[in-house]
GROMACS .gro file of C-alpha atoms in nm:
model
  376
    1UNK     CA    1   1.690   0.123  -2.128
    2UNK     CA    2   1.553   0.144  -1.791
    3UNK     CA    3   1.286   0.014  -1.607
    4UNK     CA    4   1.011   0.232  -1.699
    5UNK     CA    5   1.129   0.292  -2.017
    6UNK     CA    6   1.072  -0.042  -2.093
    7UNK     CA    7   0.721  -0.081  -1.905
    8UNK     CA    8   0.616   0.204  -2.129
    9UNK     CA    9   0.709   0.109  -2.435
   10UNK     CA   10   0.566  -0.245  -2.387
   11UNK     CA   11   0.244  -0.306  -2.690
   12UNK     CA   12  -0.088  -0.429  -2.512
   13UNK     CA   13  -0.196  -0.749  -2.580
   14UNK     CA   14  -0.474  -0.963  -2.470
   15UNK     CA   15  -0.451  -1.275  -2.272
   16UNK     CA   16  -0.620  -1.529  -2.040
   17UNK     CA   17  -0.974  -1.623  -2.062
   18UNK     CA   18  -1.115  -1.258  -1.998
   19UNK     CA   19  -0.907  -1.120  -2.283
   20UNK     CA   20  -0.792  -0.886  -2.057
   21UNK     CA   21  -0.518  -0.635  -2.088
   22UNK     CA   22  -0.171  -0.796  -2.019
   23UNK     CA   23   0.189  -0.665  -2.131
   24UNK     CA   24   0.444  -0.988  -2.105
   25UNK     CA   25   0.736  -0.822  -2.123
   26UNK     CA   26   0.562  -0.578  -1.845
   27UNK     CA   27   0.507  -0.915  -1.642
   28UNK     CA   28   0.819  -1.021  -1.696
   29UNK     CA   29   0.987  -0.738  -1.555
   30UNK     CA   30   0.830  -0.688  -1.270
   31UNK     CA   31   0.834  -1.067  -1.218
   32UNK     CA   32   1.219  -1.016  -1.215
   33UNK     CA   33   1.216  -0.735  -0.985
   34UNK     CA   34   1.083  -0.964  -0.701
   35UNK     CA   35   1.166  -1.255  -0.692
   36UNK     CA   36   1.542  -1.151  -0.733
   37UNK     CA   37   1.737  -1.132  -0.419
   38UNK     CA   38   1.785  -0.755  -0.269
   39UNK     CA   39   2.119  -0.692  -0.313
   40UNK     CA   40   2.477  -0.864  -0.468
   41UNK     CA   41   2.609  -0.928  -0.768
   42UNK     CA   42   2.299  -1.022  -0.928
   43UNK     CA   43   2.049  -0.808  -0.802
   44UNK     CA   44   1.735  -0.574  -0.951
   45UNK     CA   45   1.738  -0.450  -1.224
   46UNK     CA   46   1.685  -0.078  -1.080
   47UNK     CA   47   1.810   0.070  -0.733
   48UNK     CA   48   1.557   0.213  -0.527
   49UNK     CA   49   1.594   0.498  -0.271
   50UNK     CA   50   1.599   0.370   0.091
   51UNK     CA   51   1.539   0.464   0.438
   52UNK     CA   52   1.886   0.502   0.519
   53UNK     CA   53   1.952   0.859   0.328
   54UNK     CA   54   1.736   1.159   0.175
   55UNK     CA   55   1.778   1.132  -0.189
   56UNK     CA   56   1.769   1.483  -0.274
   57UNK     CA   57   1.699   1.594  -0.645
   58UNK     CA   58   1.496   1.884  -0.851
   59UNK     CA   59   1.218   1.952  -0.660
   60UNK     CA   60   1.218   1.716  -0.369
   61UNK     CA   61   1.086   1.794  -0.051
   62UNK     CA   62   1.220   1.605   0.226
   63UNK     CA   63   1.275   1.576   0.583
   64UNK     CA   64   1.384   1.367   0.844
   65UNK     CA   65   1.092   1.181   1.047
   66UNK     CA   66   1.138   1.094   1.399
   67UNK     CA   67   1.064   0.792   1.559
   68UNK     CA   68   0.783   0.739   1.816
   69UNK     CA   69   0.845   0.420   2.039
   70UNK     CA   70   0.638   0.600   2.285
   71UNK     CA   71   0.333   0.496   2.076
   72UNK     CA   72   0.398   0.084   2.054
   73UNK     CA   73   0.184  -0.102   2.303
   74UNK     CA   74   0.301  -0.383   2.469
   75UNK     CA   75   0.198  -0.648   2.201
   76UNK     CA   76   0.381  -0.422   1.904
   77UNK     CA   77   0.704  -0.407   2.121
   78UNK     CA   78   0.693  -0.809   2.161
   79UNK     CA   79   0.625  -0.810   1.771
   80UNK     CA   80   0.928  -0.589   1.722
   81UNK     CA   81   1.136  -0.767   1.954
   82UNK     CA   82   1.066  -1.119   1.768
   83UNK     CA   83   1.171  -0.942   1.454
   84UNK     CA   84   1.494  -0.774   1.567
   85UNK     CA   85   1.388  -0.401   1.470
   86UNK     CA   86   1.287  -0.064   1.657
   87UNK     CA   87   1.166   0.247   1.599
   88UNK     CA   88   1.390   0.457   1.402
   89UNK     CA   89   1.382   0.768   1.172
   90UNK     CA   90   1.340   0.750   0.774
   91UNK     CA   91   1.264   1.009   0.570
   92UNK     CA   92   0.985   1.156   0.474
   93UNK     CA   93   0.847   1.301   0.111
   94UNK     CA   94   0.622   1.563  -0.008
   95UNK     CA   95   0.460   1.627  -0.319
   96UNK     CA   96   0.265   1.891  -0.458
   97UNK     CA   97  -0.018   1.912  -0.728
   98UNK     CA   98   0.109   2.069  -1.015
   99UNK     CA   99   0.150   2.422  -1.049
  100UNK     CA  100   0.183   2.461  -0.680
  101UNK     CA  101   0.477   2.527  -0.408
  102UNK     CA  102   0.367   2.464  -0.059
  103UNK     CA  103   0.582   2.453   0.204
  104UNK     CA  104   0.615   2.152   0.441
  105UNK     CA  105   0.402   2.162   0.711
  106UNK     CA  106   0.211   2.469   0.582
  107UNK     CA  107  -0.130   2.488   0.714
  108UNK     CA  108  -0.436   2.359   0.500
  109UNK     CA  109  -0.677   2.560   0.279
  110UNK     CA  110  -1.050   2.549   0.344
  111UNK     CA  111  -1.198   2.212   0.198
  112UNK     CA  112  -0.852   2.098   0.132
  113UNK     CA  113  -0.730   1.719   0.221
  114UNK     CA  114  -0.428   1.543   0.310
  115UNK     CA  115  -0.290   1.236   0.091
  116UNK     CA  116  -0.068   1.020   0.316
  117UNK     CA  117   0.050   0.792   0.052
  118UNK     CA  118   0.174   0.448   0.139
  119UNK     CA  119   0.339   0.291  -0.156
  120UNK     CA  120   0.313  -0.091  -0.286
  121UNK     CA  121   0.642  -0.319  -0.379
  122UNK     CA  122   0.589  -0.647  -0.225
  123UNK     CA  123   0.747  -0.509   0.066
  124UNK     CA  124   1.048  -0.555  -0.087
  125UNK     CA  125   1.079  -0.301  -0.376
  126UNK     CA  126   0.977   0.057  -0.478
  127UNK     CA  127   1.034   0.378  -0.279
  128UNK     CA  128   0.821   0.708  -0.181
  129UNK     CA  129   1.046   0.939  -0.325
  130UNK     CA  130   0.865   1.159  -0.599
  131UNK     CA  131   1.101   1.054  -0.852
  132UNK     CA  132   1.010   0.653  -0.798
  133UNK     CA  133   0.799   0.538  -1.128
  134UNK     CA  134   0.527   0.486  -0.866
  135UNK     CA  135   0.477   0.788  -0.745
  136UNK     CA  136   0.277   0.832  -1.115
  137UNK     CA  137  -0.024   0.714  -0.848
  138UNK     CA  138  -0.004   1.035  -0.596
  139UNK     CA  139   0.085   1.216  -0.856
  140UNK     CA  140  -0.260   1.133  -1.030
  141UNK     CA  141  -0.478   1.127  -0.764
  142UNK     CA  142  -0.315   1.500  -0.701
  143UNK     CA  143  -0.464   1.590  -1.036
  144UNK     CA  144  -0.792   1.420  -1.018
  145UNK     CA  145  -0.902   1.528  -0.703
  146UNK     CA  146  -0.919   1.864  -0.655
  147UNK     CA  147  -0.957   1.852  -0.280
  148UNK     CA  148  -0.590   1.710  -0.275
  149UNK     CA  149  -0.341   1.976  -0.308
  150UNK     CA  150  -0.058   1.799  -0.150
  151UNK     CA  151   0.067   1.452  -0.096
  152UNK     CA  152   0.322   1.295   0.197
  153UNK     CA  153   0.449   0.987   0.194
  154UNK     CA  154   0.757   0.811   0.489
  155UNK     CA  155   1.053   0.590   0.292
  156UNK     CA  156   0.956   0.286   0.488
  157UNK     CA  157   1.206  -0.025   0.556
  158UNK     CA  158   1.195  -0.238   0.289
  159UNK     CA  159   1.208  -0.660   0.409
  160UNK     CA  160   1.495  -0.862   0.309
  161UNK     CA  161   1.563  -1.213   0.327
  162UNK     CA  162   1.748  -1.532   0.255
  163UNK     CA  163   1.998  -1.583   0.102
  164UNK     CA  164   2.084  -1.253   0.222
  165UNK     CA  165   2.087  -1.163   0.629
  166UNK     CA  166   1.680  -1.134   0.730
  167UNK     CA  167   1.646  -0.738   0.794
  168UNK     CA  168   1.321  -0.514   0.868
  169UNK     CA  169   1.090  -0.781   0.869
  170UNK     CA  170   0.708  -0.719   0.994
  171UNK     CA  171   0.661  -0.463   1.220
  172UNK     CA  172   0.924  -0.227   1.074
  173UNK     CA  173   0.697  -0.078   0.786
  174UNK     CA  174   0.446  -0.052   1.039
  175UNK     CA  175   0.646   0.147   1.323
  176UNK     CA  176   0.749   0.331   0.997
  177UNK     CA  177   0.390   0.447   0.877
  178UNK     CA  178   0.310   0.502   1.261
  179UNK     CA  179   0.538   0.788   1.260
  180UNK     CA  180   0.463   0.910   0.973
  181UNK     CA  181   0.141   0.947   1.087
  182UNK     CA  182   0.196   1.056   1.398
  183UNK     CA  183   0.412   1.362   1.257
  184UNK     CA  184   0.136   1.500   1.069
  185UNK     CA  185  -0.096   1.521   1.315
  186UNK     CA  186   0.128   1.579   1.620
  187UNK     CA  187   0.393   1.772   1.424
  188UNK     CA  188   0.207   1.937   1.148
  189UNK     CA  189  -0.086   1.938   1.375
  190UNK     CA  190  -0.348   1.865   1.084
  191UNK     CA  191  -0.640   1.688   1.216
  192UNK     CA  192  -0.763   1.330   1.151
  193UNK     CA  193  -1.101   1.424   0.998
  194UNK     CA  194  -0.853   1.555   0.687
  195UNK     CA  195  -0.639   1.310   0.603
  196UNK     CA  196  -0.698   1.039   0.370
  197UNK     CA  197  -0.425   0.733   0.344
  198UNK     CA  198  -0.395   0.530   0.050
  199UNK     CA  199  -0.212   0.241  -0.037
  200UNK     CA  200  -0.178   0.012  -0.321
  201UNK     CA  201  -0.097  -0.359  -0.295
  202UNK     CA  202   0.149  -0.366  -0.004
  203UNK     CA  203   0.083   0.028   0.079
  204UNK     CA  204  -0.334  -0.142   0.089
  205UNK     CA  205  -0.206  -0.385   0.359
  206UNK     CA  206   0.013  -0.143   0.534
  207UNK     CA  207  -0.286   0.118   0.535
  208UNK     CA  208  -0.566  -0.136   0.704
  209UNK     CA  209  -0.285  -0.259   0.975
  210UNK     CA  210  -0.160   0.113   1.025
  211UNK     CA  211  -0.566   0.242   1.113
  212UNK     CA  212  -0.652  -0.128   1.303
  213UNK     CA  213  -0.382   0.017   1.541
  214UNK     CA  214  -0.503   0.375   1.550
  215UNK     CA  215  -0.847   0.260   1.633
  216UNK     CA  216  -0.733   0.036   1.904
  217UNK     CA  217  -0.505   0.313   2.069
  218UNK     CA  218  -0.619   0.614   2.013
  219UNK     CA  219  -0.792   0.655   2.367
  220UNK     CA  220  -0.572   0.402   2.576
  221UNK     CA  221  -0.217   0.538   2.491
  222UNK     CA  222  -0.125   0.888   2.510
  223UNK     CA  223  -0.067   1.065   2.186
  224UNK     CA  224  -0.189   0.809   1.918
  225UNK     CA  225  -0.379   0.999   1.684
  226UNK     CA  226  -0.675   0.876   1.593
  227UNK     CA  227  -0.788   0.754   1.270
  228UNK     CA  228  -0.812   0.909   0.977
  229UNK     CA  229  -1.120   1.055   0.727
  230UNK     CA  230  -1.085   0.772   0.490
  231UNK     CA  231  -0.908   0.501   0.307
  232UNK     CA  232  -0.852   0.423  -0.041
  233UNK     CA  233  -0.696   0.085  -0.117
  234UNK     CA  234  -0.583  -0.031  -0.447
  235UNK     CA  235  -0.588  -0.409  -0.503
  236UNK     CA  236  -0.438  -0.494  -0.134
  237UNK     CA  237  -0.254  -0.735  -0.071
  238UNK     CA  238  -0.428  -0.888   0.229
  239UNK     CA  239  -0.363  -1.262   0.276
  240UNK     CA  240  -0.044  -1.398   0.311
  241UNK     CA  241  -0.133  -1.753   0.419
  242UNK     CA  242  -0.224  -2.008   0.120
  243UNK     CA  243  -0.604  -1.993   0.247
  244UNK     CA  244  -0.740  -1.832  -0.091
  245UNK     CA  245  -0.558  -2.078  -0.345
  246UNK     CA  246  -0.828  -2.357  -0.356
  247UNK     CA  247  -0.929  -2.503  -0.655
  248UNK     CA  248  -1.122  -2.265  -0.899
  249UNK     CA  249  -1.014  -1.962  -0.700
  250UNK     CA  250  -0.860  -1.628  -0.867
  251UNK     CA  251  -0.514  -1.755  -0.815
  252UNK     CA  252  -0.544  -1.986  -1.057
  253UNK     CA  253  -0.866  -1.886  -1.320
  254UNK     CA  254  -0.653  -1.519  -1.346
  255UNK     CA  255  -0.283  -1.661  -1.341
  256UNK     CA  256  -0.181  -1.609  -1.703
  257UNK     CA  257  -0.341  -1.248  -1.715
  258UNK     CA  258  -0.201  -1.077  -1.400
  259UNK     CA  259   0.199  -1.040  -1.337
  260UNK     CA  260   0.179  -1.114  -0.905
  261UNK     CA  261   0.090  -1.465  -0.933
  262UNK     CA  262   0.450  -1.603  -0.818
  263UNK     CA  263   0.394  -1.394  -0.471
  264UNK     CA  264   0.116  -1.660  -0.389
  265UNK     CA  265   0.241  -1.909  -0.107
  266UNK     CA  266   0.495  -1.906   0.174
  267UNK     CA  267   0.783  -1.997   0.001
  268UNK     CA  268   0.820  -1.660  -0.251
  269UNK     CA  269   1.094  -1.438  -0.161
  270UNK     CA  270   0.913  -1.144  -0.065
  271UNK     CA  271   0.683  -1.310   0.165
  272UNK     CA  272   0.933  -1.508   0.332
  273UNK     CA  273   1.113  -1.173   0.365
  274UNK     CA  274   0.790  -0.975   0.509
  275UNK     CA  275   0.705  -1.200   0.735
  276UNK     CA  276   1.023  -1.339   0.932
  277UNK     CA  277   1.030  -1.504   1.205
  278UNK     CA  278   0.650  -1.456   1.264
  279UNK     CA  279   0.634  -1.702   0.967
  280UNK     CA  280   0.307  -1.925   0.903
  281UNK     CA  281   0.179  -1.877   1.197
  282UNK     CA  282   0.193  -1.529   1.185
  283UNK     CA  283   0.029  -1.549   0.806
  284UNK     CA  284  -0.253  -1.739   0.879
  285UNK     CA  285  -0.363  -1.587   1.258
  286UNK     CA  286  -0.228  -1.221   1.285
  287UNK     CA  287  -0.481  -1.002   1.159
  288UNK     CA  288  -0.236  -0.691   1.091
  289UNK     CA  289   0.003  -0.918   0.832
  290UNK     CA  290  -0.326  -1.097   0.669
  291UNK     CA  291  -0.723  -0.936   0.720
  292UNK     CA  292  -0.870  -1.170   0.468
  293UNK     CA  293  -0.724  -1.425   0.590
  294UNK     CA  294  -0.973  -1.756   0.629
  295UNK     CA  295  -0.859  -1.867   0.943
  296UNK     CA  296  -0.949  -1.572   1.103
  297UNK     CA  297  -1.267  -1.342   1.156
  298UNK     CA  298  -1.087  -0.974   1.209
  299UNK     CA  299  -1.382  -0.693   1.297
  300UNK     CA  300  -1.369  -0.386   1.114
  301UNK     CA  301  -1.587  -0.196   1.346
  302UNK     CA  302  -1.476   0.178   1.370
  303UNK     CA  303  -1.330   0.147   1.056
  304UNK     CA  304  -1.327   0.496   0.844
  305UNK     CA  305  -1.519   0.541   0.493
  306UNK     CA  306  -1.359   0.317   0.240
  307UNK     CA  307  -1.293   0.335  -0.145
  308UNK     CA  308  -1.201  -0.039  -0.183
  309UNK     CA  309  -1.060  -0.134  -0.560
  310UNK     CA  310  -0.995  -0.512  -0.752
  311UNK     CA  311  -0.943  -0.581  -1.080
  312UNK     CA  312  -1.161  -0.832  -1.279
  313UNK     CA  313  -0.882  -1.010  -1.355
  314UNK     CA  314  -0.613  -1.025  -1.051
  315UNK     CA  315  -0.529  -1.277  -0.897
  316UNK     CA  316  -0.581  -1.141  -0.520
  317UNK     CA  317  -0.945  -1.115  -0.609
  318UNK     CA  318  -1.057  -1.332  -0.378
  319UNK     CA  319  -0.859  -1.222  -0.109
  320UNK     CA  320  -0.992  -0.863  -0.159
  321UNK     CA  321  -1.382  -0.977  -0.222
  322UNK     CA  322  -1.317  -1.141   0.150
  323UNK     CA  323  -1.216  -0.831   0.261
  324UNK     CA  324  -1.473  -0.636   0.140
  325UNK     CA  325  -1.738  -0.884   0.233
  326UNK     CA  326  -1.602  -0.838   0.610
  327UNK     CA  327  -1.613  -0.461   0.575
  328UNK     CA  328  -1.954  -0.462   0.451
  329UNK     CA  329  -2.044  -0.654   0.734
  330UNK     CA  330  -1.914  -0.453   0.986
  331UNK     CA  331  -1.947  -0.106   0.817
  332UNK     CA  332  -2.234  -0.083   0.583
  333UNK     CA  333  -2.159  -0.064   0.156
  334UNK     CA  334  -2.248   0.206  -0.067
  335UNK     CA  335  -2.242   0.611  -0.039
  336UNK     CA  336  -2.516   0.716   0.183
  337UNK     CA  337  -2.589   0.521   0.501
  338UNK     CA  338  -2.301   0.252   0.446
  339UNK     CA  339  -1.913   0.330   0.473
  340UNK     CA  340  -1.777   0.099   0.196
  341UNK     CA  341  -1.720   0.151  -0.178
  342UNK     CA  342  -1.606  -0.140  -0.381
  343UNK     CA  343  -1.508  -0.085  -0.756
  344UNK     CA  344  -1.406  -0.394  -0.951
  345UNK     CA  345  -1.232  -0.326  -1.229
  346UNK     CA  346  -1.341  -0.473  -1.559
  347UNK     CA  347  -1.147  -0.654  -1.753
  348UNK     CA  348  -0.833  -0.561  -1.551
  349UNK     CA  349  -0.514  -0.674  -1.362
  350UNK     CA  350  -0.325  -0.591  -1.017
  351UNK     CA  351  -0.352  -0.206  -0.924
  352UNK     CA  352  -0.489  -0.116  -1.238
  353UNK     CA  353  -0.420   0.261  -1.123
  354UNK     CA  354   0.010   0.203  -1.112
  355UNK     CA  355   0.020   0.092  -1.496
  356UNK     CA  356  -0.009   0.391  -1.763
  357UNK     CA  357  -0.083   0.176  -2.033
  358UNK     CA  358  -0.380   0.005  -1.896
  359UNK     CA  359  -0.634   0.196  -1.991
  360UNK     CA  360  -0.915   0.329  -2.044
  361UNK     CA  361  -0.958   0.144  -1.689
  362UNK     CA  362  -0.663   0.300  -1.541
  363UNK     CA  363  -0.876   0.644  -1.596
  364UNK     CA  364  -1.227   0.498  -1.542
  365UNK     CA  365  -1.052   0.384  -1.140
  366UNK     CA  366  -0.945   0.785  -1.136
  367UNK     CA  367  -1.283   0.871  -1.217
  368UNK     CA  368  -1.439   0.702  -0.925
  369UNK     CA  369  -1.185   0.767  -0.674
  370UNK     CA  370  -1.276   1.145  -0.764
  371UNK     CA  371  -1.631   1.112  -0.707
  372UNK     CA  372  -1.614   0.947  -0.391
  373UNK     CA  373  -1.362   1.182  -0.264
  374UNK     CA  374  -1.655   1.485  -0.366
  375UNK     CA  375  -1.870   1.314  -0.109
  376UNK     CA  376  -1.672   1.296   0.188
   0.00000   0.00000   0.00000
């Protein structure tokens, strides 16, 4: 039985203090798919397409994207440098609502948007390709919003680390979503003003560093795009330093009813993997690996509208209400005159939207993302 299989045949039970919605053999699983090492004997319990090769199959649209080292200032080359990695090209998916056949690249229809989707994983599992179980989330935003009629999304390097050789460590998903960004505005030639990026979990944290750097650039280096129309983030990850787990805190009141607990700390394998040699240091001060971080006040000036989600019940609460509290500072909160929307969940666990059997919250997330997409 594979992965999904079993995720979907999982009963719902309740759990923790909130009696919220919590599958343990769904935890379990995707405890295992972490925090086991990337590759070897013992290894995941599902393969995942990479960046190396185009996985083709019914109904995928694919294509090689190019790198862009001519957009990396001079503090993103040092980053890379640290790290061992460069620009390089990955592949790059498309999706279409359903029903529809739309070539790549084609031009857009009146009042239509762009989804660049940036998926989740840790940075260390899951894939883009339409045929990933995660791509469930495009695939439903697609049908929800009618404005969407289309989705693209890059195969980004995945982090690995010990006890395996350290590869793609931070910057490489960044470079990654760079040019995947940069192609459909410089290569597809589709303007900022109609694309919308959303990520979930590590896609969240991906999507805030990827438009910090567009905002920065956009009018000191030639050809950096600038930002887009809007983002929607789905329970980002955005702290990788230990400077949410205090006493009383989410990480500990919503432990036994979400399944990401174990990538708390600086010791999990996924974080160790993600951040390489930029280590705790780089957790705790660099505002592109961690926003919310407490040892650091990031602006978000510039920043486009945001559709900002939590669940009740997560345990990277906290780290998100930080975020959002700094958004709201620096952007304004609500529909009209302000520029951030935050939807808490109720009674619900990590990226409520990526689990079909969480509902009727899954839908009720949908809902909103919907309406606030009407009012761009």
């Amino acid at each position: 039985m594979d992965f999904a299989t079993l995720r979907d045949c999982c009963s719902v039970s309740t759990c923790g203090q909130q009696g919220t919605k919590v599958c343990p053999l769904s935890r379990f699983v995707n405890r295992t798919l972490i925090i086991l090492p990337p590759s070897g004997r013992v290894g995941y319990l599902l393969s995942f397409p990479t960046h190396e090769a185009i996985k083709e199959g019914p109904g995928v649209k694919a294509l090689w994207i190019n790198p862009t080292p001519d957009l990396m200032d001079k503090q993103l080359q040092r980053w890379a440098t640290m790290s061992g990695v460069h620009p390089i090209r990955i592949p790059g998916y498309w999706m279409d609502k359903e029903g529809l056949d739309i070539p790549i690249g084609a031009p857009l229809q009146p009042g239509e948007k762009i989804l660049y989707r940036l998926h989740g994983g840790a940075f260390t599992i899951c894939s883009s390709h339409p045929h990933d179980y995660s791509a469930l989330i495009p695939r439903d935003l697609l049908k929800n919003c009618p404005s969407f009629r289309r989705a693209f999304s890059v195969e980004y390097r995945l982090s690995v680390g010990p006890p395996y050789p350290a590869r793609n460590p931070f910057p490489a998903a960044l470079l990654d979503t760079l040019a995947g960004y940069s192609y459909l505005v410089n290569e597809c030639h589709y303007r900022p003003s109609d694309i919308i990026i959303m990520g979930e979990s590590a896609g969240g944290n991906l999507a805030l560093g990827l438009t910090r750097y567009l905002l920065q650039h956009e009018h000191t280096l030639n050809d950096v795009p600038a930002p887009p129309a809007g983002l929607i983030l789905s329970s980002p990850w955005v702290d990788f330093s230990t400077s949410h787990v205090t006493p009383g805190s989410s990480v500990f009141l919503n432990a036994e009813s979400d399944f990401v607990g174990h990538l708390i700390g600086l010791e999990n394998y996924s974080t160790f993997a993600f951040l390489g040699p930029h280590g705790k240091d780089g957790a705790e001060t660099n505002m592109y690996i961690s926003p919310a971080s407490l040892h650091i006040e990031p602006t978000f000036r510039g920043f486009p509208r945001t559709f900002l989600i939590a669940g009740e019940a997560e345990v990277f609460l906290d780290q998100i209400k930080t975020l959002r509290n700094r958004m709201v500072r620096d952007m304004g909160e609500g529909s009209d005159s302000g520029q951030v929307t935050y939807y808490e969940a109720p009674d619900s666990i990590h990226s409520p939207i990526s689990l079909p059997w969480h509902e009727p919250e899954r839908s009720d997330v949908y809902q909103h993302i919907a309406e606030w997409m009407d009012m761009l």
